[in-house]
Amino acid sequence: MHAQKPETLKRSAGRARHSITGLSGRLLVLTVAFVMLAEVLIYLPSMARFRITYFESKIELADQAALALLAAPDGMVSEELENELLRNVGAKLVAMRRKASNALILSDRQELPMLGAPMDLSNWMWWEAIMDAVKALTGHADQYLRVIGPSPREPQTRIEIVLPTAPLTKALQEFSWRIFSMSLIISIVTASLVYLTLQLWLVRPMLRLIDSIVGFRSAPEDARQTLQPSQRTDELGLAERELQSMQQELRQALIQRAHLAQLGIAVSKISHDLRNMLASAQLVSDRLAASQDPTVSQVAPRLVNSIDRAINLCAQTLRYGKAEERAPEPARFALRPFMEEVAASLGMADMAAIRWINAVPDTLQVCADSEHLYRILNNLIRNACQAMLPKGGEVRVSATNTGARVVIEVADTGAGLSEAVQTHLFQPFRGGRDGGTGLGLAVARELARAHGGDLELARTGPLGTTFRIILPYPAN
Ligand SMILES: Nc1ncnc2c1ncn2[C@@H]1O[C@H](COP(=O)(O)OP(=O)(O)OP(=O)(O)O)[C@@H](O)[C@H]1O
Ligand SMILES: [Mg+2]
């Protein structure tokens, strides 16, 4: 996928923040739509109900008009009064049917068109009532309508009226308009509340997260780009805290990587010049080796060896670049004399405060790259001496060969490792000693692992520390 530049991301996040395509904008539109939909669902039955109530009120008025007829002698009233009564009801015709007697009729004597089936108020269905109301609202109903219903006074008496539909249509339209305006107000108010709530609770914190991600991506080393999480306990709070710790860890890793890269360059430069300097030292030491002086000829081979090793190491570092080690080339050799060589190169015999004990059995063999094993032991023994100086103590090396592997232990009687140092013991640049780079154990473990073995802390405490090197010992 094509990765967007941080500025592009920032711009699109800014656009989304204000436009209708943003999260809160979309929610605003959706809320209005959903509330309106809910209102329509409420509106249809209430419109049908409104129509029925309209008819019931007309039946009631018609019933009262019929009472006037009942009170009149012979059930007859003047034409004038009849028209007045009909106008009052708003009907073209009113009939009252009592069980045992004839119907009483009020009529304006105008010709009426053919009428369809009457609307019976004591027997109607919701679905039909809704459909008829829609018809009446849209003006698609017949011009006149017959309605039959029980008298509110005497339920056995049936009242029948003929109504013009135009006033009903008008009343329904007014009712619908009222409902529509009310729904619109309700949905706008609801949507605005939902919009504001979401804006405050979700969108703003999310934009803060996005800003922080975009900012971090453009300048990961800048500590100011780290998100300061809020006190929220919900999912967004969790996301904020997770993002913050991810940013902190990544920044730490980046700093460490930059550190390592710089160190790589520095090491290359130092190795280069050191190799040249050692080459001159080698010339002198070769001449010393040829000396007739017994003391000099005794020390000279050690000096020559050390210088050779140093030159090799510099050359390898330069050849293999920054951090990569060359692959080990294991060979079998006796460990005890090798240990003595390591101790001699470290000048153990000259350290008055430190007792050197080589407890490795005479016959014990290891299978390792001697150059690498030398560096591992050198680091461990140097650490042991540093941990005991200036007070002094004892460094004891021992080893066992199980046939499948060799376990070498380097033990000292120093004050032990603190908890804090133990946590990052084999990580580069995390040493706890003043003046140390914190690389020794990291390098030693890497070398041991390259052999298919390992380096571990066997035990530590106020009485001393023991490191254990494990090396495979192949059958042949
Ligand atoms: N035998 C030991 N006794 C007590 N502390 C030890 C011992 N070995 C290592 N440490 C602690 O572990 C830390 C890491 O050791 P490591 O050899 O990796 O780095 P360093 O000695 O600080 O630096 P350098 O890269 O020069 O070796 C040391 O700084 C020291 O605090
Ligand atoms: Mg060290």
PDB file of C-alpha atoms and ligand atoms in Angstrom, residues 379-380 382-387 412 414-418 421 425-427 430-442 460 465-467, ligand 1:
ATOM      1  CA  ASN A 379      35.402 -10.352  29.604  1.00  0.00           C
ATOM      2  CA  LEU A 380      34.183 -12.563  32.452  1.00  0.00           C
ATOM      3  CA  ARG A 382      37.937  -8.833  33.872  1.00  0.00           C
ATOM      4  CA  ASN A 383      34.397  -8.247  35.223  1.00  0.00           C
ATOM      5  CA  ALA A 384      35.170 -10.509  38.190  1.00  0.00           C
ATOM      6  CA  CYS A 385      38.352  -8.576  39.019  1.00  0.00           C
ATOM      7  CA  GLN A 386      36.600  -5.220  38.605  1.00  0.00           C
ATOM      8  CA  ALA A 387      33.824  -6.368  40.983  1.00  0.00           C
ATOM      9  CA  ASP A 412      34.341 -14.506  42.112  1.00  0.00           C
ATOM     10  CA  GLY A 414      32.681  -9.899  44.933  1.00  0.00           C
ATOM     11  CA  ALA A 415      29.581  -8.174  46.303  1.00  0.00           C
ATOM     12  CA  GLY A 416      27.215  -9.602  43.676  1.00  0.00           C
ATOM     13  CA  LEU A 417      24.861  -8.052  41.147  1.00  0.00           C
ATOM     14  CA  SER A 418      22.100  -5.653  42.097  1.00  0.00           C
ATOM     15  CA  VAL A 421      21.762  -4.641  36.857  1.00  0.00           C
ATOM     16  CA  LEU A 425      22.447  -7.845  32.292  1.00  0.00           C
ATOM     17  CA  PHE A 426      23.059  -9.020  28.741  1.00  0.00           C
ATOM     18  CA  GLN A 427      21.702  -5.936  26.991  1.00  0.00           C
ATOM     19  CA  ARG A 430      23.014  -1.187  30.259  1.00  0.00           C
ATOM     20  CA  GLY A 431      25.964  -1.860  32.560  1.00  0.00           C
ATOM     21  CA  GLY A 432      25.923  -0.679  36.154  1.00  0.00           C
ATOM     22  CA  ARG A 433      29.637  -0.051  36.609  1.00  0.00           C
ATOM     23  CA  ASP A 434      31.172   3.427  36.346  1.00  0.00           C
ATOM     24  CA  GLY A 435      33.596   3.586  33.464  1.00  0.00           C
ATOM     25  CA  GLY A 436      32.195   0.463  31.781  1.00  0.00           C
ATOM     26  CA  THR A 437      30.505   0.527  28.389  1.00  0.00           C
ATOM     27  CA  GLY A 438      28.104  -2.293  29.270  1.00  0.00           C
ATOM     28  CA  LEU A 439      29.120  -4.237  26.173  1.00  0.00           C
ATOM     29  CA  GLY A 440      31.286  -7.002  27.632  1.00  0.00           C
ATOM     30  CA  LEU A 441      28.567  -9.495  28.612  1.00  0.00           C
ATOM     31  CA  ALA A 442      26.460  -8.747  25.515  1.00  0.00           C
ATOM     32  CA  THR A 460      24.938 -14.135  42.532  1.00  0.00           C
ATOM     33  CA  THR A 465      28.938 -14.183  41.498  1.00  0.00           C
ATOM     34  CA  THR A 466      29.285 -17.099  39.106  1.00  0.00           C
ATOM     35  CA  PHE A 467      28.850 -16.962  35.350  1.00  0.00           C
TER      36      PHE A 467
HETATM   37  N1  LIG B   1      31.238 -10.609  38.322  1.00  0.00           N
HETATM   38  C1  LIG B   1      30.503  -9.539  38.494  1.00  0.00           C
HETATM   39  N2  LIG B   1      30.217  -9.076  39.739  1.00  0.00           N
HETATM   40  C2  LIG B   1      29.464  -7.977  39.939  1.00  0.00           C
HETATM   41  N3  LIG B   1      28.920  -7.246  38.937  1.00  0.00           N
HETATM   42  C3  LIG B   1      29.155  -7.659  37.675  1.00  0.00           C
HETATM   43  C4  LIG B   1      29.925  -8.795  37.385  1.00  0.00           C
HETATM   44  N4  LIG B   1      29.959  -8.953  36.041  1.00  0.00           N
HETATM   45  C5  LIG B   1      29.255  -7.954  35.522  1.00  0.00           C
HETATM   46  N5  LIG B   1      28.765  -7.160  36.503  1.00  0.00           N
HETATM   47  C6  LIG B   1      27.886  -5.992  36.331  1.00  0.00           C
HETATM   48  O1  LIG B   1      27.281  -6.124  35.064  1.00  0.00           O
HETATM   49  C7  LIG B   1      27.482  -4.956  34.295  1.00  0.00           C
HETATM   50  C8  LIG B   1      27.625  -5.348  32.838  1.00  0.00           C
HETATM   51  O2  LIG B   1      28.824  -5.967  32.588  1.00  0.00           O
HETATM   52  P1  LIG B   1      29.503  -5.828  31.183  1.00  0.00           P
HETATM   53  O3  LIG B   1      30.747  -6.596  31.178  1.00  0.00           O
HETATM   54  O4  LIG B   1      28.466  -6.184  30.158  1.00  0.00           O
HETATM   55  O5  LIG B   1      29.762  -4.293  31.047  1.00  0.00           O
HETATM   56  P2  LIG B   1      30.863  -3.425  31.773  1.00  0.00           P
HETATM   57  O6  LIG B   1      31.801  -4.276  32.508  1.00  0.00           O
HETATM   58  O7  LIG B   1      30.117  -2.376  32.549  1.00  0.00           O
HETATM   59  O8  LIG B   1      31.570  -2.702  30.552  1.00  0.00           O
HETATM   60  P3  LIG B   1      32.645  -3.325  29.491  1.00  0.00           P
HETATM   61  O9  LIG B   1      31.955  -3.192  28.202  1.00  0.00           O
HETATM   62  O10 LIG B   1      33.826  -2.500  29.625  1.00  0.00           O
HETATM   63  O11 LIG B   1      32.822  -4.755  29.876  1.00  0.00           O
HETATM   64  C9  LIG B   1      28.687  -4.313  34.876  1.00  0.00           C
HETATM   65  O12 LIG B   1      28.654  -2.913  34.681  1.00  0.00           O
HETATM   66  C10 LIG B   1      28.630  -4.687  36.337  1.00  0.00           C
HETATM   67  O13 LIG B   1      27.818  -3.743  37.026  1.00  0.00           O
END
